[in-house]
Amino acid sequence: SHSFGAYLVQHMLLRRPALLQQTQQIIHLMPFIRFDPPPLQKTVLSKLAHSYEYTIPMLSNSVWALTSTLPRKLIDIYLNKVVGLECDKGRKITLDVCTHPNMIRNHLILGFEEIRELPELTNDVAFRLIGKTCPTSILFCGCPDQWAPLSHMKELKELKSKSQISNIDCVYMESLTHDFVVHPEMIEPVVGFCLDQIKRPRLLSSKL
């Protein structure tokens, strides 16, 4: 699972014990463990997310008004040179999203729902319960990742050192970013990480 998907997988397994019993391993990629951006950003995002009935129409209309008046080529240059999105396919997907009113609205709905759902503190109970049944491998990336920062990895390692959670391993790859899926050169190391975790001897025992 990647990003917010890690939160969904965790809760699905806790709510379906039979599925958890059959799970051999969990691999999280840059997971949303808790909602912990910088204080000012956290305040702004929280207020926007909890006032979504008003903010979603306002923001989606504003983005649409801007992108609909700018040449597509100009937005493409901005994404490439300023945002740093060098992948042509990735930029095309981003362009299609930010220039389509329904896609803008859907992304805002999903993003604000994620913010409302995520806890502000690490759910160590969830990690502890899952750890009794199967191992969890977590990959953290480099760059300032506001959704899965290194402080979360350090927190998990500290909880593990205190035996508050177990059966969990964290790996850090500085060359990766949270949006690795739109960077072709980052796909191989992520796939390699997943394969390495799957092949580890401790993961080969079957529960079925």
GROMACS .gro file of C-alpha atoms in nm:
model
  208
    1SER     CA    1   0.000   0.000   0.000
    2HIS     CA    2   0.111   0.355  -0.066
    3SER     CA    3   0.046   0.677   0.123
    4PHE     CA    4  -0.313   0.697   0.254
    5GLY     CA    5  -0.367   0.342   0.129
    6ALA     CA    6  -0.158   0.222   0.425
    7TYR     CA    7  -0.415   0.366   0.664
    8LEU     CA    8  -0.696   0.192   0.475
    9VAL     CA    9  -0.515  -0.144   0.471
   10GLN     CA   10  -0.439  -0.124   0.841
   11HIS     CA   11  -0.801  -0.056   0.936
   12MET     CA   12  -0.938  -0.315   0.695
   13LEU     CA   13  -0.722  -0.586   0.853
   14LEU     CA   14  -0.820  -0.485   1.205
   15ARG     CA   15  -1.188  -0.497   1.115
   16ARG     CA   16  -1.160  -0.832   0.937
   17PRO     CA   17  -0.964  -1.070   1.165
   18ALA     CA   18  -1.011  -1.364   0.926
   19LEU     CA   19  -0.837  -1.167   0.651
   20LEU     CA   20  -0.557  -1.068   0.888
   21GLN     CA   21  -0.502  -1.433   0.979
   22GLN     CA   22  -0.443  -1.514   0.612
   23THR     CA   23  -0.212  -1.217   0.552
   24GLN     CA   24   0.150  -1.320   0.505
   25GLN     CA   25   0.304  -0.974   0.505
   26ILE     CA   26   0.225  -0.604   0.486
   27ILE     CA   27   0.438  -0.361   0.286
   28HIS     CA   28   0.373   0.010   0.331
   29LEU     CA   29   0.530   0.269   0.100
   30MET     CA   30   0.558   0.619   0.250
   31PRO     CA   31   0.251   0.560   0.469
   32PHE     CA   32   0.022   0.814   0.629
   33ILE     CA   33   0.067   0.707   0.990
   34ARG     CA   34  -0.075   1.024   1.135
   35PHE     CA   35  -0.162   1.377   1.027
   36ASP     CA   36   0.144   1.573   1.128
   37PRO     CA   37   0.240   1.858   0.890
   38PRO     CA   38   0.402   2.181   1.018
   39PRO     CA   39   0.173   2.363   1.269
   40LEU     CA   40   0.058   2.646   1.041
   41GLN     CA   41  -0.007   2.414   0.750
   42LYS     CA   42  -0.186   2.171   0.981
   43THR     CA   43  -0.418   2.445   1.107
   44VAL     CA   44  -0.501   2.569   0.758
   45LEU     CA   45  -0.556   2.222   0.611
   46SER     CA   46  -0.767   2.110   0.907
   47LYS     CA   47  -0.995   2.412   0.878
   48LEU     CA   48  -1.030   2.364   0.503
   49ALA     CA   49  -1.099   1.991   0.539
   50HIS     CA   50  -1.362   2.033   0.810
   51SER     CA   51  -1.538   2.307   0.615
   52TYR     CA   52  -1.537   2.103   0.297
   53GLU     CA   53  -1.897   2.190   0.203
   54TYR     CA   54  -1.779   2.546   0.138
   55THR     CA   55  -1.411   2.508   0.059
   56ILE     CA   56  -1.435   2.238  -0.210
   57PRO     CA   57  -1.661   2.441  -0.444
   58MET     CA   58  -1.455   2.754  -0.380
   59LEU     CA   59  -1.116   2.589  -0.440
   60SER     CA   60  -1.226   2.376  -0.736
   61ASN     CA   61  -1.379   2.680  -0.907
   62SER     CA   62  -1.065   2.885  -0.841
   63VAL     CA   63  -0.830   2.620  -0.980
   64TRP     CA   64  -1.055   2.566  -1.282
   65ALA     CA   65  -1.077   2.940  -1.345
   66LEU     CA   66  -0.698   2.962  -1.345
   67THR     CA   67  -0.614   2.651  -1.547
   68SER     CA   68  -0.887   2.710  -1.804
   69THR     CA   69  -0.742   3.048  -1.895
   70LEU     CA   70  -0.377   2.942  -1.919
   71PRO     CA   71  -0.229   2.768  -2.223
   72ARG     CA   72  -0.175   2.397  -2.158
   73LYS     CA   73   0.185   2.433  -2.273
   74LEU     CA   74   0.252   2.699  -2.009
   75ILE     CA   75   0.117   2.474  -1.731
   76ASP     CA   76   0.330   2.191  -1.868
   77ILE     CA   77   0.643   2.409  -1.850
   78TYR     CA   78   0.557   2.509  -1.492
   79LEU     CA   79   0.515   2.146  -1.385
   80ASN     CA   80   0.844   2.054  -1.553
   81LYS     CA   81   1.070   2.343  -1.455
   82VAL     CA   82   0.922   2.463  -1.126
   83VAL     CA   83   0.754   2.157  -0.974
   84GLY     CA   84   1.023   1.927  -1.110
   85LEU     CA   85   0.791   1.675  -1.271
   86GLU     CA   86   1.018   1.561  -1.555
   87CYS     CA   87   0.820   1.252  -1.660
   88ASP     CA   88   0.615   1.333  -1.972
   89LYS     CA   89   0.346   1.082  -1.882
   90GLY     CA   90   0.330   1.209  -1.525
   91ARG     CA   91   0.288   1.567  -1.643
   92LYS     CA   92   0.015   1.464  -1.886
   93ILE     CA   93  -0.179   1.295  -1.605
   94THR     CA   94  -0.135   1.600  -1.383
   95LEU     CA   95  -0.242   1.831  -1.663
   96ASP     CA   96  -0.551   1.625  -1.732
   97VAL     CA   97  -0.645   1.640  -1.364
   98CYS     CA   98  -0.590   2.011  -1.306
   99THR     CA   99  -0.766   2.116  -1.627
  100HIS     CA  100  -1.081   1.910  -1.572
  101PRO     CA  101  -1.334   2.055  -1.322
  102ASN     CA  102  -1.471   1.717  -1.207
  103MET     CA  103  -1.121   1.576  -1.152
  104ILE     CA  104  -1.021   1.883  -0.950
  105ARG     CA  105  -1.329   1.844  -0.732
  106ASN     CA  106  -1.280   1.468  -0.687
  107HIS     CA  107  -0.918   1.512  -0.579
  108LEU     CA  108  -1.017   1.777  -0.325
  109ILE     CA  109  -1.293   1.553  -0.188
  110LEU     CA  110  -1.051   1.263  -0.146
  111GLY     CA  111  -0.773   1.479   0.000
  112PHE     CA  112  -0.997   1.646   0.257
  113GLU     CA  113  -1.148   1.311   0.353
  114GLU     CA  114  -0.799   1.176   0.417
  115ILE     CA  115  -0.718   1.470   0.643
  116ARG     CA  116  -1.040   1.424   0.842
  117GLU     CA  117  -0.985   1.049   0.882
  118LEU     CA  118  -0.618   1.041   0.980
  119PRO     CA  119  -0.536   1.038   1.353
  120GLU     CA  120  -0.308   1.300   1.502
  121LEU     CA  121  -0.120   1.041   1.708
  122THR     CA  122   0.041   0.716   1.598
  123ASN     CA  123  -0.196   0.422   1.647
  124ASP     CA  124   0.054   0.195   1.819
  125VAL     CA  125  -0.229  -0.040   1.924
  126ALA     CA  126  -0.301  -0.116   1.558
  127PHE     CA  127   0.066  -0.190   1.486
  128ARG     CA  128   0.086  -0.408   1.796
  129LEU     CA  129  -0.224  -0.614   1.709
  130ILE     CA  130  -0.117  -0.665   1.348
  131GLY     CA  131   0.239  -0.745   1.456
  132LYS     CA  132   0.115  -1.046   1.652
  133THR     CA  133  -0.004  -1.203   1.327
  134CYS     CA  134   0.224  -1.088   1.045
  135PRO     CA  135   0.528  -0.870   0.977
  136THR     CA  136   0.511  -0.515   0.843
  137SER     CA  137   0.781  -0.357   0.624
  138ILE     CA  138   0.777   0.020   0.575
  139LEU     CA  139   0.967   0.225   0.318
  140PHE     CA  140   1.034   0.593   0.386
  141CYS     CA  141   1.164   0.830   0.120
  142GLY     CA  142   1.402   1.124   0.108
  143CYS     CA  143   1.326   1.492   0.051
  144PRO     CA  144   1.093   1.678   0.287
  145ASP     CA  145   0.795   1.440   0.291
  146GLN     CA  146   0.522   1.616   0.484
  147TRP     CA  147   0.295   1.309   0.477
  148ALA     CA  148   0.547   1.043   0.579
  149PRO     CA  149   0.837   1.234   0.738
  150LEU     CA  150   1.144   1.073   0.887
  151SER     CA  151   1.021   1.170   1.233
  152HIS     CA  152   0.751   0.904   1.192
  153MET     CA  153   1.013   0.641   1.115
  154LYS     CA  154   1.212   0.743   1.422
  155GLU     CA  155   0.897   0.727   1.631
  156LEU     CA  156   0.821   0.373   1.513
  157LYS     CA  157   1.178   0.262   1.583
  158GLU     CA  158   1.155   0.410   1.931
  159LEU     CA  159   0.827   0.228   1.998
  160LYS     CA  160   0.993  -0.094   1.877
  161SER     CA  161   1.298  -0.041   2.100
  162LYS     CA  162   1.061  -0.007   2.396
  163SER     CA  163   0.882  -0.329   2.292
  164GLN     CA  164   0.558  -0.137   2.248
  165ILE     CA  165   0.535  -0.266   1.890
  166SER     CA  166   0.707  -0.560   1.721
  167ASN     CA  167   0.745  -0.747   1.393
  168ILE     CA  168   0.802  -0.423   1.203
  169ASP     CA  169   1.097  -0.301   0.995
  170CYS     CA  170   1.158   0.046   0.854
  171VAL     CA  171   1.385   0.126   0.559
  172TYR     CA  172   1.492   0.469   0.432
  173MET     CA  173   1.580   0.549   0.068
  174GLU     CA  174   1.700   0.905   0.023
  175SER     CA  175   1.675   0.893  -0.358
  176LEU     CA  176   1.297   0.847  -0.355
  177THR     CA  177   1.010   1.094  -0.326
  178HIS     CA  178   0.651   1.047  -0.209
  179ASP     CA  179   0.523   1.071  -0.567
  180PHE     CA  180   0.765   0.807  -0.697
  181VAL     CA  181   0.494   0.659  -0.920
  182VAL     CA  182   0.533   0.946  -1.168
  183HIS     CA  183   0.913   0.918  -1.175
  184PRO     CA  184   1.012   0.615  -1.390
  185GLU     CA  185   1.365   0.602  -1.251
  186MET     CA  186   1.223   0.548  -0.899
  187ILE     CA  187   1.003   0.251  -0.984
  188GLU     CA  188   1.283  -0.006  -0.997
  189PRO     CA  189   1.424   0.060  -0.647
  190VAL     CA  190   1.074   0.052  -0.496
  191VAL     CA  191   0.995  -0.278  -0.670
  192GLY     CA  192   1.334  -0.406  -0.555
  193PHE     CA  193   1.252  -0.315  -0.196
  194CYS     CA  194   0.920  -0.500  -0.216
  195LEU     CA  195   1.081  -0.810  -0.364
  196ASP     CA  196   1.359  -0.809  -0.103
  197GLN     CA  197   1.102  -0.795   0.177
  198ILE     CA  198   0.893  -1.073   0.025
  199LYS     CA  199   1.198  -1.298  -0.013
  200ARG     CA  200   1.315  -1.260   0.347
  201PRO     CA  201   1.322  -1.605   0.516
  202ARG     CA  202   1.104  -1.497   0.807
  203LEU     CA  203   0.821  -1.427   0.564
  204LEU     CA  204   0.804  -1.769   0.402
  205SER     CA  205   0.606  -1.961   0.661
  206SER     CA  206   0.248  -2.017   0.552
  207LYS     CA  207  -0.062  -1.976   0.768
  208LEU     CA  208  -0.299  -2.125   0.514
   0.00000   0.00000   0.00000
